[in-house]
C-alpha cells in the first residue's frame, strides 16, 4: 500500500529565508507519526505544506496519492485552482495550536459547519453527527456554548471534533497542546489517544515527549529544515544517534529527565 | 461620595463635609448667561416671525419633504452599504483587476465632491439622451428617456449612494481585516473555497465591527440629503427653500427645517445606540441566542 504522505527533498522558503531544505518523510496508513524539534526547525511549516496551506517550492510532496499543489495534465504539472485546493483539503483534518474555532458559531455549529457548507450534508443530519462527535470528545453538554465560553482544552477538543466531522483520511496536529494551561493538556491528549487507538492516520507536531513515546509509531526529529533523525519513539528517545537530537531532548526534559 | 459620618478617635460621630465643585458652578453660570443671552436675542427678535415657524412646521410641503428625506436617506444608505461591501470584497481579492477596479472606484468617488456627482447624475441626459438596454447588433431591447428616469430623486439616490459606498468600502475592509487570520486558515483546512470562507466565516464576524459605524453613516446621510436641493429632489431642504424663495421668510423656514433634521437625527442616534449595544460587544450573537443548538438541545440550567 502506498504511503499516505511521502515527501522527498521538500523545500520551502519565506522570501529569502529557507525554511525547509529537503525534507524526506513518510507516513503509512494507520500510523501515528510524531514530529519534534526546536522552534524554527520547520516542523510546523512542513505540516502546513502537507495540506497545502503553504506552497512547496521544490522536491515532491505526495499526500493521499496527489502531488500537493499541482496536477499532471497534458504532460505538464498545472498549478491547482482554489477549488482544487479545497477539494484536496476535504480529506485532511487539521488542528491548530490556537484552536481557531469559528468565533461566531456555537460548539455544535463549529462541528457541523464543514459538512453543511463543504459536503452539502443536510443540516439536521450534520447536527446529529456533530452531537455524536461532541459526545465522543466529552463535550455534549457544551454544544450550545460559543468558543469564548469554553476553556482552552475544551476549545481544542471541539476543534478536533470539527476536523473529524469531515471523515478525514489523515489528521494533522500542529502543536495542539502548546497554547494550553498545563492542567488542560491531558484532556486533549486523551482524545488524541482515543483517535490513535481507532486507527486514524495522524501526524502530530508536538512537545509532549511522553505522548510521542506512548502513542507514536514513529518519531521524527526536525532541525534547520531537514529531518535529522527518525525511528521508533522508544528507541530514538533512549538512544538518540545524533548530537543535535541529544541536545534537544536534554533541553526539553531538563536536568535528570 | 460618602455621606455616612466617621467616628473620630474618641468614638464620636463626625459628619462628612460636602465637596463644593466651584469650577462646575462657575462654568454653569457663565454658560447660562451666554446661552440665555443668545436665545433671548433670537426669541425677542422682532424681525423673526415665530408664528410662521409654528404654521410652517406642519405645512403639507414640509411634511412631504420630511418623508422624501427619510426615504432618500434609507435608500441611499442601503445602496451605499450593499455596494460598499461589494467594493471592499473586490478590493481584497487576489485578482489584480478586481482590486484595481475597486481602488479606482474608491479613488474616484472619494476624490470628487458629492455636490458635483449629484449635478452630474441629474444632467446625465446631456450626455445620453436615452438609456438603452439591448442585445448588441440587434434591435431587441428596452429604451427609456433619460430625463424621465433621472429625476431629482433617482439622481440624488445614485449620487449619495455611490459616494457612501466608496467611504463604506473602507470601513468594511477594516472590518474584514480585523477578523483573525486563523479563522481563514481553519476555513481553508475544512475545504472551503476563498469565496465560501468570505461568505460563511469572515463576513459574519466582520459585521460586528462594521455595523456600529453604519449608524453614523445614516445620521450623516440624513443631513447630506439636504444637498439634494440643487437637483430639486423634493426633500425637506428643497421644499423649505422653495417656500422661502416665494415668501422671503428665510430664517423661519431654516428653523423649521433644522427642527425636523434635529428630530430625525435624534431618533437615528437613539437607534444607533441600540445597534451599538447589540453588536458592539464580542459576547453577543448575530443570530438569536443559542442558535440551532438551543432548538435541538434540551435547556440545561447553567
mmCIF file of C-alpha atoms in Angstrom, chain B residues 60-258:
data_model
loop_
_atom_site.group_PDB
_atom_site.id
_atom_site.type_symbol
_atom_site.label_atom_id
_atom_site.label_comp_id
_atom_site.label_asym_id
_atom_site.label_seq_id
_atom_site.Cartn_x
_atom_site.Cartn_y
_atom_site.Cartn_z
ATOM 1 C CA UNK B 60 -48.041 69.933 3.867
ATOM 2 C CA UNK B 61 -44.999 70.508 1.642
ATOM 3 C CA UNK B 62 -42.646 70.413 4.620
ATOM 4 C CA UNK B 63 -44.124 67.114 5.809
ATOM 5 C CA UNK B 64 -43.882 65.697 2.278
ATOM 6 C CA UNK B 65 -40.254 66.868 2.240
ATOM 7 C CA UNK B 66 -39.525 65.153 5.579
ATOM 8 C CA UNK B 67 -40.890 61.934 4.141
ATOM 9 C CA UNK B 68 -38.749 62.220 0.994
ATOM 10 C CA UNK B 69 -35.689 62.935 3.149
ATOM 11 C CA UNK B 70 -36.310 59.769 5.154
ATOM 12 C CA UNK B 71 -36.909 57.703 2.012
ATOM 13 C CA UNK B 72 -33.857 59.094 0.291
ATOM 14 C CA UNK B 73 -31.629 58.559 3.330
ATOM 15 C CA UNK B 74 -32.741 54.964 3.745
ATOM 16 C CA UNK B 75 -32.458 54.069 0.049
ATOM 17 C CA UNK B 76 -29.106 55.811 -0.461
ATOM 18 C CA UNK B 77 -27.712 54.214 2.716
ATOM 19 C CA UNK B 78 -28.880 50.748 1.671
ATOM 20 C CA UNK B 79 -27.408 51.232 -1.808
ATOM 21 C CA UNK B 80 -24.170 52.511 -0.252
ATOM 22 C CA UNK B 81 -23.894 49.618 2.205
ATOM 23 C CA UNK B 82 -24.551 46.868 -0.326
ATOM 24 C CA UNK B 83 -22.226 48.379 -2.899
ATOM 25 C CA UNK B 84 -19.654 49.154 -0.194
ATOM 26 C CA UNK B 85 -19.427 45.508 0.856
ATOM 27 C CA UNK B 86 -19.020 44.512 -2.794
ATOM 28 C CA UNK B 87 -16.266 47.068 -3.394
ATOM 29 C CA UNK B 88 -14.479 46.052 -0.173
ATOM 30 C CA UNK B 89 -14.518 42.358 -1.101
ATOM 31 C CA UNK B 90 -13.256 43.256 -4.595
ATOM 32 C CA UNK B 91 -10.549 45.418 -3.091
ATOM 33 C CA UNK B 92 -9.274 42.474 -1.042
ATOM 34 C CA UNK B 93 -9.492 39.996 -3.935
ATOM 35 C CA UNK B 94 -6.322 38.338 -5.182
ATOM 36 C CA UNK B 95 -7.403 39.162 -8.709
ATOM 37 C CA UNK B 96 -5.412 42.332 -9.506
ATOM 38 C CA UNK B 97 -8.016 43.548 -11.993
ATOM 39 C CA UNK B 98 -10.833 43.388 -9.441
ATOM 40 C CA UNK B 99 -8.821 45.018 -6.671
ATOM 41 C CA UNK B 100 -7.603 47.650 -9.140
ATOM 42 C CA UNK B 101 -11.173 48.439 -10.157
ATOM 43 C CA UNK B 102 -12.207 48.767 -6.527
ATOM 44 C CA UNK B 103 -9.255 51.031 -5.752
ATOM 45 C CA UNK B 104 -10.157 53.172 -8.751
ATOM 46 C CA UNK B 105 -13.779 53.367 -7.640
ATOM 47 C CA UNK B 106 -12.811 54.485 -4.135
ATOM 48 C CA UNK B 107 -10.280 56.967 -5.506
ATOM 49 C CA UNK B 108 -12.795 58.477 -7.906
ATOM 50 C CA UNK B 109 -15.833 58.759 -5.647
ATOM 51 C CA UNK B 110 -13.891 59.955 -2.625
ATOM 52 C CA UNK B 111 -11.977 62.376 -4.771
ATOM 53 C CA UNK B 112 -14.925 64.259 -6.262
ATOM 54 C CA UNK B 113 -17.407 66.348 -4.233
ATOM 55 C CA UNK B 114 -20.866 64.849 -3.674
ATOM 56 C CA UNK B 115 -22.357 68.072 -4.990
ATOM 57 C CA UNK B 116 -20.598 67.595 -8.323
ATOM 58 C CA UNK B 117 -21.754 63.971 -8.501
ATOM 59 C CA UNK B 118 -25.357 64.934 -7.783
ATOM 60 C CA UNK B 119 -25.429 67.542 -10.521
ATOM 61 C CA UNK B 120 -23.673 65.132 -12.869
ATOM 62 C CA UNK B 121 -26.276 62.373 -12.466
ATOM 63 C CA UNK B 122 -29.125 64.854 -12.708
ATOM 64 C CA UNK B 123 -27.824 66.145 -16.026
ATOM 65 C CA UNK B 124 -26.953 62.771 -17.489
ATOM 66 C CA UNK B 125 -29.373 63.495 -20.338
ATOM 67 C CA UNK B 126 -26.843 65.952 -21.781
ATOM 68 C CA UNK B 127 -24.526 63.047 -22.491
ATOM 69 C CA UNK B 128 -27.022 60.254 -23.043
ATOM 70 C CA UNK B 129 -30.492 61.462 -24.062
ATOM 71 C CA UNK B 130 -31.793 57.902 -23.962
ATOM 72 C CA UNK B 131 -30.900 54.902 -21.816
ATOM 73 C CA UNK B 132 -30.888 51.703 -23.843
ATOM 74 C CA UNK B 133 -30.510 48.097 -22.761
ATOM 75 C CA UNK B 134 -30.416 45.803 -25.761
ATOM 76 C CA UNK B 135 -28.729 42.777 -27.226
ATOM 77 C CA UNK B 136 -25.734 44.019 -29.236
ATOM 78 C CA UNK B 137 -26.180 44.203 -33.047
ATOM 79 C CA UNK B 138 -29.948 43.708 -32.800
ATOM 80 C CA UNK B 139 -32.828 45.998 -32.097
ATOM 81 C CA UNK B 140 -34.218 43.818 -29.332
ATOM 82 C CA UNK B 141 -34.120 45.621 -26.009
ATOM 83 C CA UNK B 142 -35.524 48.366 -23.835
ATOM 84 C CA UNK B 143 -35.197 52.107 -24.052
ATOM 85 C CA UNK B 144 -36.017 54.921 -21.612
ATOM 86 C CA UNK B 145 -35.934 58.676 -21.859
ATOM 87 C CA UNK B 146 -33.054 59.713 -19.578
ATOM 88 C CA UNK B 147 -34.882 62.773 -18.317
ATOM 89 C CA UNK B 148 -37.756 60.607 -17.151
ATOM 90 C CA UNK B 149 -35.549 58.092 -15.373
ATOM 91 C CA UNK B 150 -33.067 60.554 -13.927
ATOM 92 C CA UNK B 151 -35.437 62.551 -11.736
ATOM 93 C CA UNK B 152 -34.094 64.620 -8.872
ATOM 94 C CA UNK B 153 -34.866 61.695 -6.598
ATOM 95 C CA UNK B 154 -33.004 58.994 -8.575
ATOM 96 C CA UNK B 155 -30.091 61.322 -9.242
ATOM 97 C CA UNK B 156 -29.895 62.041 -5.519
ATOM 98 C CA UNK B 157 -30.125 58.397 -4.567
ATOM 99 C CA UNK B 158 -27.418 57.398 -7.045
ATOM 100 C CA UNK B 159 -25.101 60.264 -6.177
ATOM 101 C CA UNK B 160 -25.389 59.819 -2.418
ATOM 102 C CA UNK B 161 -25.384 56.015 -2.540
ATOM 103 C CA UNK B 162 -22.375 55.665 -4.841
ATOM 104 C CA UNK B 163 -20.488 58.186 -2.758
ATOM 105 C CA UNK B 164 -21.283 56.468 0.532
ATOM 106 C CA UNK B 165 -20.220 53.127 -0.989
ATOM 107 C CA UNK B 166 -16.714 54.469 -1.527
ATOM 108 C CA UNK B 167 -16.377 55.516 2.115
ATOM 109 C CA UNK B 168 -18.158 52.494 3.483
ATOM 110 C CA UNK B 169 -15.938 50.127 1.469
ATOM 111 C CA UNK B 170 -13.011 51.251 3.600
ATOM 112 C CA UNK B 171 -14.955 50.559 6.803
ATOM 113 C CA UNK B 172 -15.850 47.090 5.555
ATOM 114 C CA UNK B 173 -12.272 46.421 4.519
ATOM 115 C CA UNK B 174 -11.071 47.327 8.009
ATOM 116 C CA UNK B 175 -13.730 45.025 9.473
ATOM 117 C CA UNK B 176 -12.727 42.120 7.249
ATOM 118 C CA UNK B 177 -9.053 42.599 8.001
ATOM 119 C CA UNK B 178 -9.762 42.709 11.735
ATOM 120 C CA UNK B 179 -11.045 39.109 11.649
ATOM 121 C CA UNK B 180 -8.246 36.855 12.874
ATOM 122 C CA UNK B 181 -6.339 35.138 10.072
ATOM 123 C CA UNK B 182 -6.680 31.852 11.957
ATOM 124 C CA UNK B 183 -10.373 31.853 11.034
ATOM 125 C CA UNK B 184 -9.434 31.890 7.363
ATOM 126 C CA UNK B 185 -6.907 29.081 7.808
ATOM 127 C CA UNK B 186 -9.423 26.949 9.673
ATOM 128 C CA UNK B 187 -11.983 27.543 6.907
ATOM 129 C CA UNK B 188 -9.454 26.552 4.232
ATOM 130 C CA UNK B 189 -8.409 23.492 6.240
ATOM 131 C CA UNK B 190 -12.052 22.339 6.236
ATOM 132 C CA UNK B 191 -12.039 22.525 2.442
ATOM 133 C CA UNK B 192 -13.796 25.844 1.873
ATOM 134 C CA UNK B 193 -13.093 27.882 -1.243
ATOM 135 C CA UNK B 194 -11.991 31.515 -0.734
ATOM 136 C CA UNK B 195 -15.475 32.769 -1.653
ATOM 137 C CA UNK B 196 -17.227 30.447 0.774
ATOM 138 C CA UNK B 197 -14.765 31.328 3.528
ATOM 139 C CA UNK B 198 -15.595 35.014 2.995
ATOM 140 C CA UNK B 199 -19.352 34.472 2.988
ATOM 141 C CA UNK B 200 -19.707 31.867 5.740
ATOM 142 C CA UNK B 201 -16.850 32.646 8.118
ATOM 143 C CA UNK B 202 -15.266 36.076 7.644
ATOM 144 C CA UNK B 203 -18.115 38.448 6.709
ATOM 145 C CA UNK B 204 -20.452 37.361 9.530
ATOM 146 C CA UNK B 205 -17.675 38.114 12.008
ATOM 147 C CA UNK B 206 -16.656 41.343 10.309
ATOM 148 C CA UNK B 207 -20.276 42.526 10.616
ATOM 149 C CA UNK B 208 -19.801 43.040 14.337
ATOM 150 C CA UNK B 209 -17.134 45.613 13.575
ATOM 151 C CA UNK B 210 -18.885 47.050 10.526
ATOM 152 C CA UNK B 211 -22.420 47.521 11.840
ATOM 153 C CA UNK B 212 -21.931 50.167 14.579
ATOM 154 C CA UNK B 213 -20.422 52.766 12.187
ATOM 155 C CA UNK B 214 -23.350 52.294 9.785
ATOM 156 C CA UNK B 215 -25.484 54.207 12.306
ATOM 157 C CA UNK B 216 -23.084 57.108 11.972
ATOM 158 C CA UNK B 217 -23.218 56.915 8.200
ATOM 159 C CA UNK B 218 -27.008 57.032 8.298
ATOM 160 C CA UNK B 219 -27.090 60.065 10.593
ATOM 161 C CA UNK B 220 -24.620 61.797 8.350
ATOM 162 C CA UNK B 221 -26.705 60.809 5.324
ATOM 163 C CA UNK B 222 -29.878 62.359 6.828
ATOM 164 C CA UNK B 223 -28.184 65.743 6.687
ATOM 165 C CA UNK B 224 -26.234 65.242 3.472
ATOM 166 C CA UNK B 225 -29.544 64.725 1.666
ATOM 167 C CA UNK B 226 -30.074 68.490 2.073
ATOM 168 C CA UNK B 227 -27.565 68.926 -0.771
ATOM 169 C CA UNK B 228 -30.217 67.428 -2.982
ATOM 170 C CA UNK B 229 -31.910 70.812 -3.180
ATOM 171 C CA UNK B 230 -29.534 71.654 -6.051
ATOM 172 C CA UNK B 231 -31.237 68.992 -8.181
ATOM 173 C CA UNK B 232 -34.750 69.663 -6.906
ATOM 174 C CA UNK B 233 -35.126 66.343 -5.150
ATOM 175 C CA UNK B 234 -38.307 67.464 -3.291
ATOM 176 C CA UNK B 235 -36.688 66.650 0.033
ATOM 177 C CA UNK B 236 -37.105 68.702 3.212
ATOM 178 C CA UNK B 237 -34.464 71.262 2.280
ATOM 179 C CA UNK B 238 -35.683 71.631 -1.331
ATOM 180 C CA UNK B 239 -39.252 72.255 -0.247
ATOM 181 C CA UNK B 240 -38.233 74.648 2.532
ATOM 182 C CA UNK B 241 -36.074 76.615 0.115
ATOM 183 C CA UNK B 242 -38.856 76.772 -2.448
ATOM 184 C CA UNK B 243 -41.202 78.187 0.185
ATOM 185 C CA UNK B 244 -38.747 80.833 1.388
ATOM 186 C CA UNK B 245 -37.883 81.807 -2.163
ATOM 187 C CA UNK B 246 -41.537 82.705 -2.679
ATOM 188 C CA UNK B 247 -42.286 84.395 0.663
ATOM 189 C CA UNK B 248 -38.772 85.507 1.717
ATOM 190 C CA UNK B 249 -39.100 84.039 5.242
ATOM 191 C CA UNK B 250 -35.621 82.511 5.014
ATOM 192 C CA UNK B 251 -34.820 82.327 8.741
ATOM 193 C CA UNK B 252 -38.226 80.973 9.711
ATOM 194 C CA UNK B 253 -38.034 78.129 7.201
ATOM 195 C CA UNK B 254 -34.435 77.325 8.068
ATOM 196 C CA UNK B 255 -35.570 76.984 11.686
ATOM 197 C CA UNK B 256 -38.418 74.714 10.582
ATOM 198 C CA UNK B 257 -36.024 72.560 8.547
ATOM 199 C CA UNK B 258 -33.476 72.463 11.402
#
